[in-house]
mmCIF file of C-alpha atoms in Angstrom:
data_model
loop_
_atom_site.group_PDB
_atom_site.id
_atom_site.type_symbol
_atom_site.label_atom_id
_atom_site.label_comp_id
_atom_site.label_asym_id
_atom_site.label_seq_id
_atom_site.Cartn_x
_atom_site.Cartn_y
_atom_site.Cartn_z
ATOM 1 C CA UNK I 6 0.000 0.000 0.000
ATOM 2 C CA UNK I 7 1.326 3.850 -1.002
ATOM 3 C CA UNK I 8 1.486 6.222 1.617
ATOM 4 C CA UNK I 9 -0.791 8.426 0.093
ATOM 5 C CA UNK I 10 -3.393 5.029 -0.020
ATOM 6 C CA UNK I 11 -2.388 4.445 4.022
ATOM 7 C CA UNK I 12 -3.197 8.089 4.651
ATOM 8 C CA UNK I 13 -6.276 7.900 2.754
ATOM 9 C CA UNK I 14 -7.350 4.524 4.589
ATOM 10 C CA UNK I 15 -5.852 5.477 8.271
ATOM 11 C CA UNK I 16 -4.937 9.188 8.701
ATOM 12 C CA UNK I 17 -8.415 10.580 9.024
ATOM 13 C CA UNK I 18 -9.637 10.991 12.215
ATOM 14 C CA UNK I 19 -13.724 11.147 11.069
ATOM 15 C CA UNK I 20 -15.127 8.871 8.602
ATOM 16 C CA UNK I 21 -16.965 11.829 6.699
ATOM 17 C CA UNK I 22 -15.100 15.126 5.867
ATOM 18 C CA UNK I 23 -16.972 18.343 6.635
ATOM 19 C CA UNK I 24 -16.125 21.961 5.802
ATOM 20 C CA UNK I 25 -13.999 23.703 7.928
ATOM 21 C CA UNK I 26 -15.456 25.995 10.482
ATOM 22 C CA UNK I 27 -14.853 29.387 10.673
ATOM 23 C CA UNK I 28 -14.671 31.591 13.775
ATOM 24 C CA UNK I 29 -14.286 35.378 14.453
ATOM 25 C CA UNK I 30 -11.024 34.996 16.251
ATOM 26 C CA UNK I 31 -8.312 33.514 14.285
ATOM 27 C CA UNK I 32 -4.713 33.492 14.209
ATOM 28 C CA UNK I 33 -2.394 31.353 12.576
ATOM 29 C CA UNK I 34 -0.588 28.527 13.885
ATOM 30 C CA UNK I 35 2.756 29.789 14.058
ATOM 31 C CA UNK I 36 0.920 33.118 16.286
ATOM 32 C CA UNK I 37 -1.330 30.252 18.542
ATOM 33 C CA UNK I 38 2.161 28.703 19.371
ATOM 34 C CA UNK I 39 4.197 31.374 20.049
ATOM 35 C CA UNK I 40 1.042 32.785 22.377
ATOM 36 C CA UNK I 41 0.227 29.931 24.584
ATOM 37 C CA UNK I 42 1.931 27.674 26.857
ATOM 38 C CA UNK I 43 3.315 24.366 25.364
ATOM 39 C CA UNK I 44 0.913 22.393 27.367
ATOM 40 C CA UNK I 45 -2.123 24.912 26.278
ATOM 41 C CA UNK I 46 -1.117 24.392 22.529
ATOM 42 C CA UNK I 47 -1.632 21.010 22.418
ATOM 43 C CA UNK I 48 -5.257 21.244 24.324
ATOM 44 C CA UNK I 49 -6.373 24.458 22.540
ATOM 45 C CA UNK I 50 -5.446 23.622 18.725
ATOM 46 C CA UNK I 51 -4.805 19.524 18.685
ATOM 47 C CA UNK I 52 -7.470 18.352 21.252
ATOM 48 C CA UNK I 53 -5.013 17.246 23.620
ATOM 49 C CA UNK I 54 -5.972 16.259 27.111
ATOM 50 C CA UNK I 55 -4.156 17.436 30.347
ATOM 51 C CA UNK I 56 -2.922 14.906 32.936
ATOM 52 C CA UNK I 57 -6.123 14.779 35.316
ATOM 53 C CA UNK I 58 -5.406 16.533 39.015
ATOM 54 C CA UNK I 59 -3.287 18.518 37.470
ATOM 55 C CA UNK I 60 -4.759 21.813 37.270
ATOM 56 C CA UNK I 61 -4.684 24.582 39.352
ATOM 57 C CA UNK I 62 -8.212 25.343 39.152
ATOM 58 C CA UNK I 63 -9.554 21.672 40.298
ATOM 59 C CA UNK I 64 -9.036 24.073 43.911
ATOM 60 C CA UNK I 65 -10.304 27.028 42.415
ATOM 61 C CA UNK I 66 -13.248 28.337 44.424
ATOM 62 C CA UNK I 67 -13.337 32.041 44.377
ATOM 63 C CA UNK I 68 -16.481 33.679 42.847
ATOM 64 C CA UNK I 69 -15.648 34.634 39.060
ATOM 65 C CA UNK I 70 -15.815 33.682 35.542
ATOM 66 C CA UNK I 71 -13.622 30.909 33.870
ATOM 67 C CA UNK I 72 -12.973 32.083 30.237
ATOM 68 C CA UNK I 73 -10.958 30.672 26.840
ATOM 69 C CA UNK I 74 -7.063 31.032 27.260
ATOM 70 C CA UNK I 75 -6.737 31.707 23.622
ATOM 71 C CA UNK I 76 -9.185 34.237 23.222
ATOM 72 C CA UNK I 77 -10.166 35.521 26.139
ATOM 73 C CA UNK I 78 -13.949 34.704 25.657
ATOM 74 C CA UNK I 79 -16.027 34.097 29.355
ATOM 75 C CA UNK I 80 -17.276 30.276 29.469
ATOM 76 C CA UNK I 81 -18.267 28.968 32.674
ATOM 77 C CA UNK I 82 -19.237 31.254 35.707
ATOM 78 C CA UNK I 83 -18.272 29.866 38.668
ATOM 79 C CA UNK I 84 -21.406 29.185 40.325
ATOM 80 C CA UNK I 85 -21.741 26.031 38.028
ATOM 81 C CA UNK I 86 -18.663 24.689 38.944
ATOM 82 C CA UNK I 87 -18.841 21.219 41.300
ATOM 83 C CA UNK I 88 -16.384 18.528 42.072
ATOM 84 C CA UNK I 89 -16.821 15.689 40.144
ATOM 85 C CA UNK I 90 -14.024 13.864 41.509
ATOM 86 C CA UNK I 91 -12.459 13.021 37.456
ATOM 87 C CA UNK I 92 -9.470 15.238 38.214
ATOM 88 C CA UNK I 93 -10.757 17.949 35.514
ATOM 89 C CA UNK I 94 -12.433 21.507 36.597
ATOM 90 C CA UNK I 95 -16.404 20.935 36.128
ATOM 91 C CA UNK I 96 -19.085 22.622 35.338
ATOM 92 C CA UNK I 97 -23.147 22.227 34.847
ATOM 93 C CA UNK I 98 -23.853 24.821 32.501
ATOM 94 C CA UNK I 99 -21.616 26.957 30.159
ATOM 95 C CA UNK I 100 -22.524 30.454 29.803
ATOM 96 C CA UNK I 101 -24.819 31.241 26.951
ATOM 97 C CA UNK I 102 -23.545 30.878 23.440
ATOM 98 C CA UNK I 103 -20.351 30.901 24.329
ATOM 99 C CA UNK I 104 -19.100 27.269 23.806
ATOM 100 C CA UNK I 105 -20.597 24.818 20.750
ATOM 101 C CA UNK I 106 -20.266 20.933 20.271
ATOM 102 C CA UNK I 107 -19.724 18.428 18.195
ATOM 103 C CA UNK I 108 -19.092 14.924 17.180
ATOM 104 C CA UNK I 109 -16.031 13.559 18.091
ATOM 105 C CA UNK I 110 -15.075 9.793 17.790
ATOM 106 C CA UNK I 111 -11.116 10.024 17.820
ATOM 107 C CA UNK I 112 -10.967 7.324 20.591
ATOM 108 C CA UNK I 113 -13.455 4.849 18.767
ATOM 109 C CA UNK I 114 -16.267 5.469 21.035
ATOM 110 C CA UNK I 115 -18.598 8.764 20.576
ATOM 111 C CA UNK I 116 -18.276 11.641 22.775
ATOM 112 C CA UNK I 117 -19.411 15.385 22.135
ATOM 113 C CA UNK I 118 -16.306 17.465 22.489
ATOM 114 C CA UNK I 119 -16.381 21.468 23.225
ATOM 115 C CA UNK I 120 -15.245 24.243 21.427
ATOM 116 C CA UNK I 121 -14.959 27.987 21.875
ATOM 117 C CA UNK I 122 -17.621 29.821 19.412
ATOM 118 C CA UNK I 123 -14.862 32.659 19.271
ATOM 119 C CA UNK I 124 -12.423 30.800 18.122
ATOM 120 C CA UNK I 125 -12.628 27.390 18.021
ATOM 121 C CA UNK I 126 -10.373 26.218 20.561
ATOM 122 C CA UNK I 127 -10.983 22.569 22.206
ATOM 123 C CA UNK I 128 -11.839 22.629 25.634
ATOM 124 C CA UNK I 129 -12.813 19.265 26.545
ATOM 125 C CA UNK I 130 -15.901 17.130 26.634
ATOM 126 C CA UNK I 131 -19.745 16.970 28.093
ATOM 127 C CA UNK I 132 -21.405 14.349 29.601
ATOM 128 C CA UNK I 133 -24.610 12.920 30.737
ATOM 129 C CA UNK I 134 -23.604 12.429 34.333
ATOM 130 C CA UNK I 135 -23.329 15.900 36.027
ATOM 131 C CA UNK I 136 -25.373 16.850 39.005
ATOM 132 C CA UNK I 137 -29.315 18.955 38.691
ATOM 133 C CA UNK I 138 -30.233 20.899 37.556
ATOM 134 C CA UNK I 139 -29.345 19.937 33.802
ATOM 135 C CA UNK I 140 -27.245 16.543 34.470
ATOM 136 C CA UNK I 141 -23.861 17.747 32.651
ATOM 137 C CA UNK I 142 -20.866 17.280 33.173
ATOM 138 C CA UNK I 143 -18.787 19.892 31.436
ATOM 139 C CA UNK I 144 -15.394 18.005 31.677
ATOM 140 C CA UNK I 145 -12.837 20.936 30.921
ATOM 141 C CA UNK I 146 -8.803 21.064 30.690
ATOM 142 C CA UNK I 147 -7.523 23.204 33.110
ATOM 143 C CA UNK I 148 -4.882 24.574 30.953
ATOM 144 C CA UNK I 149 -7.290 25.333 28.400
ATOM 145 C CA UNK I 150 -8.928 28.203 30.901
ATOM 146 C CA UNK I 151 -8.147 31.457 32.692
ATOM 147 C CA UNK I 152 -10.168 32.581 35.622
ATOM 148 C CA UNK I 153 -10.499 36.198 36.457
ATOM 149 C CA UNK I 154 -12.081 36.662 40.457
ATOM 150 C CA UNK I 155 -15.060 39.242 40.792
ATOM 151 C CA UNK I 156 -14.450 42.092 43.262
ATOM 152 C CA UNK I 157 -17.229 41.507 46.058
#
């Protein structure tokens, strides 16, 4: 088998191409690596994962918003943030609009991975196993987040 042949046969991570999505915030990859954090890159703009209980803001508690570390866009206000004990900050509701989903079987089983609607970054995955009152489970990499504290 040619390389181009294996590559046709193995290198595509979905089984049906679809057009590329296009977001307001865009840079190019040689600007999203030289911005973020090595770990960051690979979360934000290859779908990595982060090593779980690794992240600072598992502990984070303050009252705030938890936003997109490569554009700055809110996400997740900290009132919907809960312990769910997977090593990963969670959350039960994103704010509105401000994360999408879709499809994602890269590990041979479905899941519904989450974007940024700003600029497309991967943040992690949902679930159907988070706590009332709408039974997510907003499974997010830490490194993929800032969190900026509200003044009381």
């Amino acid at each position: 088998m040619t390389g181009t042949a294996a590559l046709a046969l193995f290198g595509c991570r979905q089984a049906t191409a679809a057009p590329p999505e296009r977001f307001p915030f865009t840079l190019t990859d040689a600007q999203w690596r030289a911005k973020l954090p090595a770990a960051a890159y690979d979360v934000l703009r290859h779908e990595g994962t982060e090593e779980p209980f690794t992240s600072p803001l598992n502990n984070e508690h303050r009252a705030g918003v938890f936003g997109c570390r490569g554009c700055g866009q809110h996400l997740f206000a900290s009132r919907t943030k809960f312990d769910s004990g997977t090593g990963w900050p969670s959350f039960w509701a994103p704010l509105a609009g401000d994360v999408a989903t879709r499809s994602d079987g890269s590990l041979g089983i479905e899941r519904t991975e989450v974007h940024c609607t700003r600029c497309g970054s991967h943040l992690g995955h949902v679930f159907d196993d988070g706590p009332k009152p709408t039974g997510k489970r907003y499974c997010m990499n830490g490194v993929a987040m800032t969190f900026t504290a509200v003044k009381a």
